[in-house]
CSV table of C-alpha atoms and ligand atoms in Angstrom, one decimal:
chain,number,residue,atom,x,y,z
A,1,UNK,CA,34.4,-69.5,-48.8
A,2,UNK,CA,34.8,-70.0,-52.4
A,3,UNK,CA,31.0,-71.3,-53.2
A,4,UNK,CA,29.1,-68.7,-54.9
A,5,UNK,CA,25.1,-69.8,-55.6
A,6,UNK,CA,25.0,-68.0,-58.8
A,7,UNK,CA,26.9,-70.5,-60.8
A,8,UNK,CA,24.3,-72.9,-60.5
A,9,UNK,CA,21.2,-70.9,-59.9
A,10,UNK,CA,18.0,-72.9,-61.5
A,11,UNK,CA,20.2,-76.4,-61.6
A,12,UNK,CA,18.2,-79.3,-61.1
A,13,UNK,CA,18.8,-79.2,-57.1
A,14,UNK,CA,17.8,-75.5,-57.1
A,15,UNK,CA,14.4,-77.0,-59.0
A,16,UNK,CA,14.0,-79.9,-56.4
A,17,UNK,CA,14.4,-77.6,-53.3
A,18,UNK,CA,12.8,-74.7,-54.1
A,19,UNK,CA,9.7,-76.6,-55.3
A,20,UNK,CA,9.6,-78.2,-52.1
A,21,UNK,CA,10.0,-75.0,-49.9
A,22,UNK,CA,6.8,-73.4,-51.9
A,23,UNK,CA,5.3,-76.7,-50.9
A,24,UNK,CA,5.7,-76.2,-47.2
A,25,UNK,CA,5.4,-72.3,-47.2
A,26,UNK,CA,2.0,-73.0,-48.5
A,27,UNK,CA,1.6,-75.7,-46.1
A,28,UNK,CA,2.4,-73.6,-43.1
A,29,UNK,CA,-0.2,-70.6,-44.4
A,30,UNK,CA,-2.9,-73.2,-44.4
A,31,UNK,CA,-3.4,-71.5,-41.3
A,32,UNK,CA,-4.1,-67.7,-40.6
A,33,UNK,CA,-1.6,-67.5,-37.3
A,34,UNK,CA,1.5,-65.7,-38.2
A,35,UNK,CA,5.0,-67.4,-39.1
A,36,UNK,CA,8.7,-66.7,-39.5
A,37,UNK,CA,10.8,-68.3,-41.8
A,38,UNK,CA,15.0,-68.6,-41.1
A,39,UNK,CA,17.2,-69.1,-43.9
A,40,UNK,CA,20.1,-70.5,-42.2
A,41,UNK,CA,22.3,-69.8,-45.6
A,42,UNK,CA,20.5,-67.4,-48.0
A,43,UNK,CA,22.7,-66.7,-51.1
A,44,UNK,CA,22.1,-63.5,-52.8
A,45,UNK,CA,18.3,-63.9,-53.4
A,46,UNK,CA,17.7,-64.2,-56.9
A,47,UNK,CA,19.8,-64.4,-60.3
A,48,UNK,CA,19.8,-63.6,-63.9
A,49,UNK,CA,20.5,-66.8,-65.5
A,50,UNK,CA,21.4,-65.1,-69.3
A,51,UNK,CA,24.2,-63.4,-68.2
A,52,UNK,CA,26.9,-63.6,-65.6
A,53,UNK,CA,27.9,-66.9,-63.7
A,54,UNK,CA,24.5,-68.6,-64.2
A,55,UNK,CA,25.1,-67.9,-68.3
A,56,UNK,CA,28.3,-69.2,-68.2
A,57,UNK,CA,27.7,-72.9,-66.5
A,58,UNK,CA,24.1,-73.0,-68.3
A,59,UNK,CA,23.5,-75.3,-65.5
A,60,UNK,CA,19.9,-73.7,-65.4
A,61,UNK,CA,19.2,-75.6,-68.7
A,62,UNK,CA,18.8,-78.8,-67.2
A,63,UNK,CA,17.0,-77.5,-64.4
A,64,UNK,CA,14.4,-74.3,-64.5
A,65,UNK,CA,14.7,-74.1,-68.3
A,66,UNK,CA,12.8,-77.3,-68.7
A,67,UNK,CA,10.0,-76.4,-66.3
A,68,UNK,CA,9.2,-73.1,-67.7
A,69,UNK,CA,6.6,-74.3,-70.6
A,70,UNK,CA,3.7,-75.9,-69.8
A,71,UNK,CA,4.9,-77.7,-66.1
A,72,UNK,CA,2.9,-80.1,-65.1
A,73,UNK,CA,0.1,-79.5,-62.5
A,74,UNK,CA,2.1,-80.0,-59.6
A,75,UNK,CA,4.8,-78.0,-60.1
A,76,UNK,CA,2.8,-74.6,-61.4
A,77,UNK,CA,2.5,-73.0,-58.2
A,78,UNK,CA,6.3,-72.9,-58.1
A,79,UNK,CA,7.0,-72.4,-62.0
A,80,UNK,CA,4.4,-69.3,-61.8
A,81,UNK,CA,6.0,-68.0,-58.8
A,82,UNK,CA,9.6,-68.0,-61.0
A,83,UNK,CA,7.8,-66.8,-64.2
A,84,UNK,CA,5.8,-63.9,-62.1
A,85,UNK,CA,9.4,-63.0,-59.8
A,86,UNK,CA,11.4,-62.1,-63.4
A,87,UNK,CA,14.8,-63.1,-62.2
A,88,UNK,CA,15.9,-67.1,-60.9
A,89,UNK,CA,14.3,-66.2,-57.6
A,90,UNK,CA,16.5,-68.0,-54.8
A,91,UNK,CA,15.2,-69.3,-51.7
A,92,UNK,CA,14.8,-65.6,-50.1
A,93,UNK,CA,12.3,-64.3,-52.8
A,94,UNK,CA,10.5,-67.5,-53.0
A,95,UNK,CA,10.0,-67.0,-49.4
A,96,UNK,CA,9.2,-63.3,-49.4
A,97,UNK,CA,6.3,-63.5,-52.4
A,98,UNK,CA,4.5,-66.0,-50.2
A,99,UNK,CA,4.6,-64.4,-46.9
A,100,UNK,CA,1.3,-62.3,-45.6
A,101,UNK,CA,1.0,-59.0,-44.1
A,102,UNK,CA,1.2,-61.0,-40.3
A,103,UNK,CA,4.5,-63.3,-41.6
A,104,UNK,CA,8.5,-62.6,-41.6
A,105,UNK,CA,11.4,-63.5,-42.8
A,106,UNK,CA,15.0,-63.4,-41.4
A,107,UNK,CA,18.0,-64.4,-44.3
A,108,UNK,CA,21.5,-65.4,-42.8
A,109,UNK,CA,24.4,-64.8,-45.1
A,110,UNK,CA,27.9,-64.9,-44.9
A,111,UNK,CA,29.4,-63.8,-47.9
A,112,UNK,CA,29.7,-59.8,-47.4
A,113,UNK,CA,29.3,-59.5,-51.2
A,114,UNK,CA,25.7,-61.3,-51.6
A,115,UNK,CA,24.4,-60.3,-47.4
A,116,UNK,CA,25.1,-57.0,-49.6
A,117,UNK,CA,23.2,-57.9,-52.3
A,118,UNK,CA,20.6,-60.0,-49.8
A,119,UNK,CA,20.2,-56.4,-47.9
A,120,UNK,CA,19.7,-54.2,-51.0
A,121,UNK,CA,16.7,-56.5,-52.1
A,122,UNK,CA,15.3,-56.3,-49.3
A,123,UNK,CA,16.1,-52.5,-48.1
A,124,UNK,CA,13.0,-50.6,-46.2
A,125,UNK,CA,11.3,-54.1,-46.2
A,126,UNK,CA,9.7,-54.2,-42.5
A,127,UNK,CA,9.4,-57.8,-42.7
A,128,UNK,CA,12.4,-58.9,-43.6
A,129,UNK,CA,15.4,-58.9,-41.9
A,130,UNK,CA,19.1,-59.8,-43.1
A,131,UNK,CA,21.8,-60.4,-41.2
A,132,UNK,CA,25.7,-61.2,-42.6
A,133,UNK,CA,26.2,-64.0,-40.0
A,134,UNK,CA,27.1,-67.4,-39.3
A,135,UNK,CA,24.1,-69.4,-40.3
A,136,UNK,CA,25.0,-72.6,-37.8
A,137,UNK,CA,25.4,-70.1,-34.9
A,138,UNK,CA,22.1,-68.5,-36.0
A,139,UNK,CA,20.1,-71.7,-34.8
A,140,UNK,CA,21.3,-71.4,-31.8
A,141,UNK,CA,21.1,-67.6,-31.5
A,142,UNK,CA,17.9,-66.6,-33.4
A,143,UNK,CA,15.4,-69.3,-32.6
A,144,UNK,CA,12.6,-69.5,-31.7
A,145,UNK,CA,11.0,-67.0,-33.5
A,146,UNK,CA,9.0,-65.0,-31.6
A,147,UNK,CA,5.6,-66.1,-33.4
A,148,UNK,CA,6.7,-69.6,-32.1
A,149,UNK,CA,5.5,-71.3,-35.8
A,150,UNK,CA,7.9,-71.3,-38.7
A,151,UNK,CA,10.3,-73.0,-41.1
A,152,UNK,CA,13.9,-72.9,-40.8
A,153,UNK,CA,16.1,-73.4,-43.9
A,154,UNK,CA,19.1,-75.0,-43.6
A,155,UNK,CA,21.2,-74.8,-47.3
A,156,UNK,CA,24.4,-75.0,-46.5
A,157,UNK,CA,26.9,-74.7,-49.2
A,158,UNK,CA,28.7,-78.6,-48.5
A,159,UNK,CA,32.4,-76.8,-49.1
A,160,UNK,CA,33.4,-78.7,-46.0
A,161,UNK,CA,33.7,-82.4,-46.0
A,162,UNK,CA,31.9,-82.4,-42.6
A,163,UNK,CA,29.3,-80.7,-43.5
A,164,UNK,CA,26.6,-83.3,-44.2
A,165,UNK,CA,27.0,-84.3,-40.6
A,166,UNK,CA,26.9,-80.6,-39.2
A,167,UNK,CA,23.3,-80.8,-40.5
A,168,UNK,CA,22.4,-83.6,-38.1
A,169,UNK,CA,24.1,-80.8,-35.3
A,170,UNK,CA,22.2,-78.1,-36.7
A,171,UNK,CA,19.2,-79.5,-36.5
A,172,UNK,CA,19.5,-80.8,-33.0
A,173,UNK,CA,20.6,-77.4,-32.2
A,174,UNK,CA,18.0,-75.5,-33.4
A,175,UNK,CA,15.2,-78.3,-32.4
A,176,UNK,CA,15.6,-78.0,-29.0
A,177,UNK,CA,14.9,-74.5,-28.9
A,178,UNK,CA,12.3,-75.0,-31.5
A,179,UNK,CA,10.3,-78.1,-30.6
A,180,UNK,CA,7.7,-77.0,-33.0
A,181,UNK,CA,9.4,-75.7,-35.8
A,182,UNK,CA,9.8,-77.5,-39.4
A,183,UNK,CA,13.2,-77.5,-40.3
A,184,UNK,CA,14.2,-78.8,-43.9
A,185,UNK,CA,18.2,-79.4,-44.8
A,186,UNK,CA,19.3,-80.1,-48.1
A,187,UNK,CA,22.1,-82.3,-49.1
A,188,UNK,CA,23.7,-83.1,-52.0
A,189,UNK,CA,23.7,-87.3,-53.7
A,190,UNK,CA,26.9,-88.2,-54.9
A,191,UNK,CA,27.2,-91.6,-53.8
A,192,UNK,CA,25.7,-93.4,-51.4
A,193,UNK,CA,27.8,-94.3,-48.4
A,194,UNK,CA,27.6,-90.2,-47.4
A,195,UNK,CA,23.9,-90.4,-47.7
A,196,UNK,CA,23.5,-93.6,-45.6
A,197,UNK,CA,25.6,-92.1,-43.2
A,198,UNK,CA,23.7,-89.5,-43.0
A,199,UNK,CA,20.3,-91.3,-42.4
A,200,UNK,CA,22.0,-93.2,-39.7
A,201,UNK,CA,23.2,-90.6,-37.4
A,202,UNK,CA,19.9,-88.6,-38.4
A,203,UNK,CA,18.2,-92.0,-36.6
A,204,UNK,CA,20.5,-92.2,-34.2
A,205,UNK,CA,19.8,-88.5,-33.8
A,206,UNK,CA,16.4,-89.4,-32.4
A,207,UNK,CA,17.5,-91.8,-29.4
A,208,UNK,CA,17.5,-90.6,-25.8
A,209,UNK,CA,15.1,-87.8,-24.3
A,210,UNK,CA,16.0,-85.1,-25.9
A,211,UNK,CA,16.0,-86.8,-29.7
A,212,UNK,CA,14.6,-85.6,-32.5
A,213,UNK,CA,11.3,-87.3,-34.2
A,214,UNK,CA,9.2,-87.3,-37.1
A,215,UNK,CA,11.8,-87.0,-39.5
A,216,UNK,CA,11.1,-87.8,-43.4
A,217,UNK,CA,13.9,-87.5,-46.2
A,218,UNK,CA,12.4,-86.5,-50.0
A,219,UNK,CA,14.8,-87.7,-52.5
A,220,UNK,CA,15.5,-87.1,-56.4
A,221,UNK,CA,18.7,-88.9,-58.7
A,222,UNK,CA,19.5,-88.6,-62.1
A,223,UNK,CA,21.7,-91.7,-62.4
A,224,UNK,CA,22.6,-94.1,-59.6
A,225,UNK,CA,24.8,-92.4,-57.0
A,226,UNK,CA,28.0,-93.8,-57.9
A,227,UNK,CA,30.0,-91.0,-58.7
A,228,UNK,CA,31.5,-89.2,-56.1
A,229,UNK,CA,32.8,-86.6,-58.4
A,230,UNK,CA,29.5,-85.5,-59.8
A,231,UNK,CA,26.2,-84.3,-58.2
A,232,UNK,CA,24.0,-87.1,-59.2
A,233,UNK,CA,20.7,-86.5,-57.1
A,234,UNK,CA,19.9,-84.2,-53.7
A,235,UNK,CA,17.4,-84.8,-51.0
A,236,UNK,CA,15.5,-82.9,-48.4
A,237,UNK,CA,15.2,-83.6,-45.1
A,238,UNK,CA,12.1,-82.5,-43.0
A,239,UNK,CA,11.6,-82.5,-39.5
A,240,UNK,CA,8.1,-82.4,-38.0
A,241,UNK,CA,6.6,-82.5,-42.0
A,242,UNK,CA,3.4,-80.8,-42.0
A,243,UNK,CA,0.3,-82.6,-42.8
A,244,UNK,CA,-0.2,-84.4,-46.5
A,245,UNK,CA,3.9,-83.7,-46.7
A,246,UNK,CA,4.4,-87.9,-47.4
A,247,UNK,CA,1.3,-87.9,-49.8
A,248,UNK,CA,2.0,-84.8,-52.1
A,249,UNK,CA,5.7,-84.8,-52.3
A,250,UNK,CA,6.4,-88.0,-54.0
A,251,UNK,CA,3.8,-86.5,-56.7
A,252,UNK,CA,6.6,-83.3,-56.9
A,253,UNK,CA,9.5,-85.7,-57.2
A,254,UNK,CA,8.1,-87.8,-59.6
A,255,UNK,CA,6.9,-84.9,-61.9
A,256,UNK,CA,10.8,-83.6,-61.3
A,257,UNK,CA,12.3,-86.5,-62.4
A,258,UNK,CA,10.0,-87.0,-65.4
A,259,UNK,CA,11.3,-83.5,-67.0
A,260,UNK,CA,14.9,-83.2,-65.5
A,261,UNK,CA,15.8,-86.7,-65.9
A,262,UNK,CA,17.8,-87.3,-69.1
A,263,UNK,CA,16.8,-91.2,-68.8
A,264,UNK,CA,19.8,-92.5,-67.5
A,265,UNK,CA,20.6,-95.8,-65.4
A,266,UNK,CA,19.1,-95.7,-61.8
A,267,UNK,CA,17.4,-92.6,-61.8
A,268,UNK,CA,14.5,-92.6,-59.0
A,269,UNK,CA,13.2,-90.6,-56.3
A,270,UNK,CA,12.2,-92.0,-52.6
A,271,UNK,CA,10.6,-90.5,-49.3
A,272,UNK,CA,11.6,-92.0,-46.8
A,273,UNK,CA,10.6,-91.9,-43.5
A,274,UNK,CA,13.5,-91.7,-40.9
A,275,UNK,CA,12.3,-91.3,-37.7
A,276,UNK,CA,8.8,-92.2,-36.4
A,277,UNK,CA,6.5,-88.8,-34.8
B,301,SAM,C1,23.5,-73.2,-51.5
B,301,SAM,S1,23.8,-71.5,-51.2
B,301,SAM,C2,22.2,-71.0,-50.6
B,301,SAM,C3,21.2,-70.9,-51.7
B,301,SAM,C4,19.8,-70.4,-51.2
B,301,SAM,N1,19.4,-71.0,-49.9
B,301,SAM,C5,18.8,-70.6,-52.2
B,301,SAM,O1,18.1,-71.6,-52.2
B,301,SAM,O2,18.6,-69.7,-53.0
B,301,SAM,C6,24.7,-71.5,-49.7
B,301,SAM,C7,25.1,-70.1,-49.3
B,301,SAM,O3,25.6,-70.2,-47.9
B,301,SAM,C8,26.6,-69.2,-47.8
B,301,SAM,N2,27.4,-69.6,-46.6
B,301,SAM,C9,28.5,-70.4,-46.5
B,301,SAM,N3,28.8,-70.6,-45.3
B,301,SAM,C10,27.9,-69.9,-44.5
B,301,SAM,C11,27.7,-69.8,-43.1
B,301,SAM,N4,28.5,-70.4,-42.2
B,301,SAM,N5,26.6,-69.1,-42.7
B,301,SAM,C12,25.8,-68.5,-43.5
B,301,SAM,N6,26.0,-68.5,-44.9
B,301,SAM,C13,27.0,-69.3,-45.4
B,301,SAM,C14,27.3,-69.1,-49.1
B,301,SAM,O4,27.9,-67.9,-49.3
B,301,SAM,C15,26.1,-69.4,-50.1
B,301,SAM,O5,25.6,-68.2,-50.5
């Protein structure tokens, strides 16, 4: 395990995701029952981006530190939230400012050094609860949650060249034992044939009884994928997308793209839909 998150804290991906996952935390409080959110692969929870690892890519500067002044309507819920937080607030602390008093959260992390720093954040926190575990065998092992309505996060860290397709197992795992969960997976766009690939067994992933459906797949790319060396774009895919998801995320993307993108050829963003409900 040599990925740390801190390096690229705030990047352009962080920007694209964590938007996103304010979008569907909201989403899910819509409505007063009680939810629990799994973060399959946590990180350490938040960053300082002028100093340490974050400081020293600057990554952050084409990501977070062109949101930060005067973001554009759609994006100020999730700029505020990063302003109000102090620190690059990662996935965890996104989640944990918006839960309410009746919500939970449960962060899996295998790094000992940030599950360490996962579990001081969140020391004496009743509803939070952070395990130094296998995220992949936490689908299978942790869901459902016992409010039986939630989100599951699955941000895996790509180290392994297989790794795009253990999403498509992930999900199926943790779908059948949460029929009614959202589940959202992000993957990296580097060039196209892994991102096809993925889209196909995804479909594929939806045949027979036991398939998954309603499957969408948000996308964002700076330049057209064809570099497999570089991390040109990332998407987002969402199963069982809640309500308005296909009308208000393009909206996101599009606002994204129109401050991180640098202009170049083939830049875009999509949403496409997968697999039918
Ligand atoms: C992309 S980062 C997560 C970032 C975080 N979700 C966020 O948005 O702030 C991926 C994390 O997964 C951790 N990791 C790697 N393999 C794991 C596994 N099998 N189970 C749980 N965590 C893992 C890495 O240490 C790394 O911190």
């Amino acid at each position: 395990m040599n990925y740390r998150h801190a390096f690229h804290a705030g990047n352009f991906s962080d920007c694209m995701k964590h938007a996103l996952l304010v979008w569907l935390l909201r989403a899910i409080a819509r409505k007063p029952a009680p939810f629990c959110m799994l973060d399959t692969h946590a990180g350490a929870g938040r960053y300082a981006l002028d100093a340490g690892p974050a400081a020293r890519t600057g990554e952050w500067h084409g990501g977070i530190g062109r949101l930060l002044d005067d973001p554009p309507g759609v994006l100020t819920d999730y700029v505020g939230l990063v302003r109000g937080l102090g620190l690059y607030p990662g996935s965890p602390a996104l989640a944990r400012a918006l839960l309410r008093p009746q919500d939970c959260l449960t962060c899996c992390e295998l790094h000992a050094e940030d599950a360490g720093t996962l579990r001081r954040l969140f020391a004496g926190d009743a509803q939070v609860a952070v395990h130094q575990r296998d995220g992949w065998e936490a689908l299978g092992a942790l869901l459902p949650p016992r409010e039986r309505r939630g989100l599951v996060l699955i941000d895996p860290p790509y180290e392994q060249p297989d790794e795009i397709f253990r999403i498509v197992a992930g999900l199926r795992t943790g779908w059948m034992r949460f029929r009614s969960g959202i589940f959202a997976a992000w993957y990296p766009i580097k060039h196209r044939a892994p991102v096809r690939d993925l889209h196909a067994a995804l479909r594929q992933a939806s045949l027979g009884e036991a398939g998954l459906s309603d499957i969408v797949a948000a996308e964002l790319w700076l330049r057209e994928p064809v570099d497999a060396a570089r991390l040109n774009g990332c998407g987002l895919v969402v199963v069982n997308p809640p309500y308005l998801f296909t009308e208000e995320i393009p909206l996101i993307l599009d606002a994204l793209l129109q401050r991180l993108g640098t202009r170049e050829t083939g830049e875009g963003t999509a949403l496409v839909r997968l697999v039918d409900e």
